[in-house]
């Protein structure tokens, strides 16, 4: 499996140098990443002792086929997830679940990156670079083994870009946000951050730091407090998820999560924050006002995600996907010299600093897209 994915990543890079139109490039990449899950059932090549959500969902789909819609009483906090599993279960082919999810996530993310490139009138070479960055950043192992959260986050990111950069009808965006929340309750946190981004960044950061400090001190009591104030299914589901992540962190469910995972996620939060602060510092007034809500959102996500990484790295890492994806849009912003109040030499030096920061991204890619893939899946499969 690791050999096949290495070949695919190399082909992605080689295709970038073929000067394809971005519209063709992202569609080719989308097709390439579907192939492994078409020909390989990842459940069958999973290393013994490794648990993935896909196995549980296969069992739930089997239950759907026997007992119908009422056979599963879970997913009250995420009814669209239940509907998604139910519809796919009708085909009586379990492997369709990772295949369809993989296609949807890659297509949604690569489509929106290309779309925003067109909206911002970026040249084809830069669009292809942003698409390449995105396809290398997407965590393949997470999409195919976690299913629900990667799909919900891809939907959220797509709607966020339409909302902030493409000036889509607000009703359309609100509906999109609601759909994402009903797919996975974690998206509710991101929607709240989107709302907070409209207010003063300075005061919002101060509020988050205060609340974050309180959360660290009273982390174990917070779930009960939240449930006392609200028994809404989405809130209950979010609390249940967070308690599960906390239990796994406290019991040391995998040294890889407790140490290396946490360090890398924290580093990436810092990277997202630094990139955003640099844009605030050097963008001219017109450009900053244009991208203010996006930059503010990423700074807030970076801070909140960092707190969560300290407490429960799994949930923190999931919020961090939005930082990871947004950097593809930052590539567009950085490519436009007219956006910056810098001299030609200053602008070139700025780009050198940005390239240096991407060393953190390279470490992230090698760990999450190569090392974890090799760790969790058997090596004796070439295709």
Coordinates of C-alpha atoms in Angstrom, one line a residue, residues 58-222:
X58 CA -19.4 -1.8 7.7
X59 CA -21.2 -3.5 10.6
X60 CA -23.8 -0.7 10.8
X61 CA -24.4 -1.0 7.1
X62 CA -24.9 -4.8 7.5
X63 CA -27.5 -4.0 10.2
X64 CA -29.3 -1.6 7.9
X65 CA -29.6 -4.3 5.3
X66 CA -31.2 -6.7 7.8
X67 CA -33.3 -4.4 10.0
X68 CA -33.7 -1.3 7.8
X69 CA -33.5 2.4 8.9
X70 CA -34.8 1.6 12.4
X71 CA -32.0 -0.9 12.9
X72 CA -29.5 1.7 14.1
X73 CA -30.4 4.1 16.9
X74 CA -27.1 6.0 16.8
X75 CA -26.3 9.2 15.0
X76 CA -29.1 11.3 16.6
X77 CA -26.5 14.2 16.7
X78 CA -25.6 13.6 13.0
X79 CA -28.7 12.3 11.1
X80 CA -27.1 13.0 7.7
X81 CA -24.3 10.6 8.6
X82 CA -26.9 7.9 9.2
X83 CA -28.6 8.8 5.9
X84 CA -25.3 8.6 4.1
X85 CA -24.5 5.2 5.5
X86 CA -28.1 3.9 4.9
X87 CA -28.1 5.0 1.2
X88 CA -24.7 3.3 0.5
X89 CA -25.8 0.2 2.4
X90 CA -28.5 -0.3 -0.2
X91 CA -25.9 -1.2 -2.8
X92 CA -24.9 -4.3 -0.7
X93 CA -21.2 -3.5 -1.3
X94 CA -19.3 -2.3 1.8
X95 CA -16.3 -1.1 -0.1
X96 CA -18.4 1.6 -1.8
X97 CA -18.3 3.5 1.5
X98 CA -14.5 4.5 1.3
X99 CA -14.7 4.7 -2.5
X100 CA -17.5 7.3 -2.5
X101 CA -16.1 9.2 0.5
X102 CA -12.7 9.4 -1.1
X103 CA -14.1 10.7 -4.3
X104 CA -16.3 13.3 -2.6
X105 CA -13.6 14.6 -0.3
X106 CA -10.9 14.9 -3.0
X107 CA -13.4 16.3 -5.6
X108 CA -14.9 18.9 -3.2
X109 CA -11.5 20.1 -1.9
X110 CA -9.7 20.2 -5.3
X111 CA -12.8 21.7 -7.0
X112 CA -13.1 24.6 -4.6
X113 CA -9.3 25.4 -4.7
X114 CA -9.5 25.6 -8.5
X115 CA -12.8 27.6 -8.3
X116 CA -11.3 30.2 -5.9
X117 CA -8.2 30.4 -8.1
X118 CA -10.6 31.4 -10.9
X119 CA -12.5 33.9 -8.7
X120 CA -9.2 35.6 -7.6
X121 CA -7.9 35.5 -11.2
X122 CA -4.7 33.7 -10.4
X123 CA -2.6 32.3 -13.3
X124 CA -2.7 28.7 -14.2
X125 CA 0.8 27.8 -12.7
X126 CA -0.2 29.1 -9.3
X127 CA -3.5 27.3 -9.4
X128 CA -1.8 24.0 -10.2
X129 CA 0.7 24.7 -7.3
X130 CA -2.2 25.2 -4.9
X131 CA -3.9 22.1 -6.1
X132 CA -0.7 20.1 -5.7
X133 CA -0.3 21.4 -2.2
X134 CA -3.9 20.5 -1.4
X135 CA -3.6 16.9 -2.8
X136 CA -0.4 16.3 -0.9
X137 CA -1.9 17.7 2.3
X138 CA -5.1 15.7 2.4
X139 CA -4.6 12.8 4.8
X140 CA -5.5 9.8 2.7
X141 CA -5.5 7.3 5.6
X142 CA -8.0 9.5 7.6
X143 CA -10.4 9.8 4.7
X144 CA -10.6 6.1 4.1
X145 CA -10.7 5.0 7.7
X146 CA -12.6 7.8 9.5
X147 CA -15.2 8.6 6.8
X148 CA -17.6 11.0 8.4
X149 CA -15.4 13.8 9.8
X150 CA -13.2 14.3 6.7
X151 CA -16.3 14.5 4.6
X152 CA -18.0 17.0 6.9
X153 CA -14.9 19.2 7.1
X154 CA -14.5 19.2 3.3
X155 CA -18.1 20.4 3.0
X156 CA -17.5 23.0 5.6
X157 CA -14.3 24.3 3.9
X158 CA -16.1 24.5 0.6
X159 CA -18.9 26.5 2.0
X160 CA -16.5 28.7 4.0
X161 CA -14.7 29.6 0.8
X162 CA -18.0 30.4 -1.0
X163 CA -19.0 32.5 2.0
X164 CA -15.8 34.5 2.4
X165 CA -14.3 34.7 -1.0
X166 CA -17.0 34.0 -3.7
X167 CA -19.7 36.1 -2.2
X168 CA -22.4 33.4 -2.5
X169 CA -25.9 34.0 -1.3
X170 CA -25.9 33.9 2.5
X171 CA -28.9 31.6 2.6
X172 CA -27.0 29.1 0.4
X173 CA -24.0 29.3 2.8
X174 CA -26.2 28.9 6.0
X175 CA -27.8 25.8 4.5
X176 CA -24.4 24.5 3.7
X177 CA -23.1 25.1 7.2
X178 CA -26.2 23.3 8.7
X179 CA -25.7 20.3 6.3
X180 CA -22.0 20.1 7.5
X181 CA -23.1 20.2 11.2
X182 CA -25.7 17.5 10.7
X183 CA -22.9 15.4 9.1
X184 CA -20.6 15.7 12.1
X185 CA -21.1 17.8 15.3
X186 CA -17.5 18.9 15.4
X187 CA -18.3 21.4 12.6
X188 CA -20.5 23.3 15.1
X189 CA -17.2 24.6 16.7
X190 CA -16.0 25.8 13.3
X191 CA -19.2 27.6 12.6
X192 CA -19.0 29.4 15.9
X193 CA -15.5 30.4 15.1
X194 CA -16.7 31.7 11.7
X195 CA -19.2 33.9 13.6
X196 CA -16.6 35.1 16.1
X197 CA -14.3 36.2 13.2
X198 CA -16.7 39.0 12.5
X199 CA -15.8 40.7 15.8
X200 CA -12.6 42.4 17.0
X201 CA -9.7 39.9 16.7
X202 CA -7.9 41.4 19.7
X203 CA -10.8 41.0 22.1
X204 CA -11.9 37.6 20.7
X205 CA -8.4 36.2 21.2
X206 CA -8.3 37.5 24.7
X207 CA -11.7 35.8 25.4
X208 CA -10.5 32.5 23.9
X209 CA -7.3 32.5 25.9
X210 CA -9.2 33.1 29.1
X211 CA -11.8 30.4 28.3
X212 CA -9.0 28.1 27.2
X213 CA -7.2 28.5 30.5
X214 CA -10.4 27.7 32.3
X215 CA -11.1 24.7 30.1
X216 CA -7.6 23.3 30.9
X217 CA -8.2 23.7 34.6
X218 CA -11.7 22.1 34.6
X219 CA -11.6 19.9 31.5
X220 CA -13.2 16.8 33.1
X221 CA -16.1 18.8 34.5
X222 CA -17.0 20.7 31.3

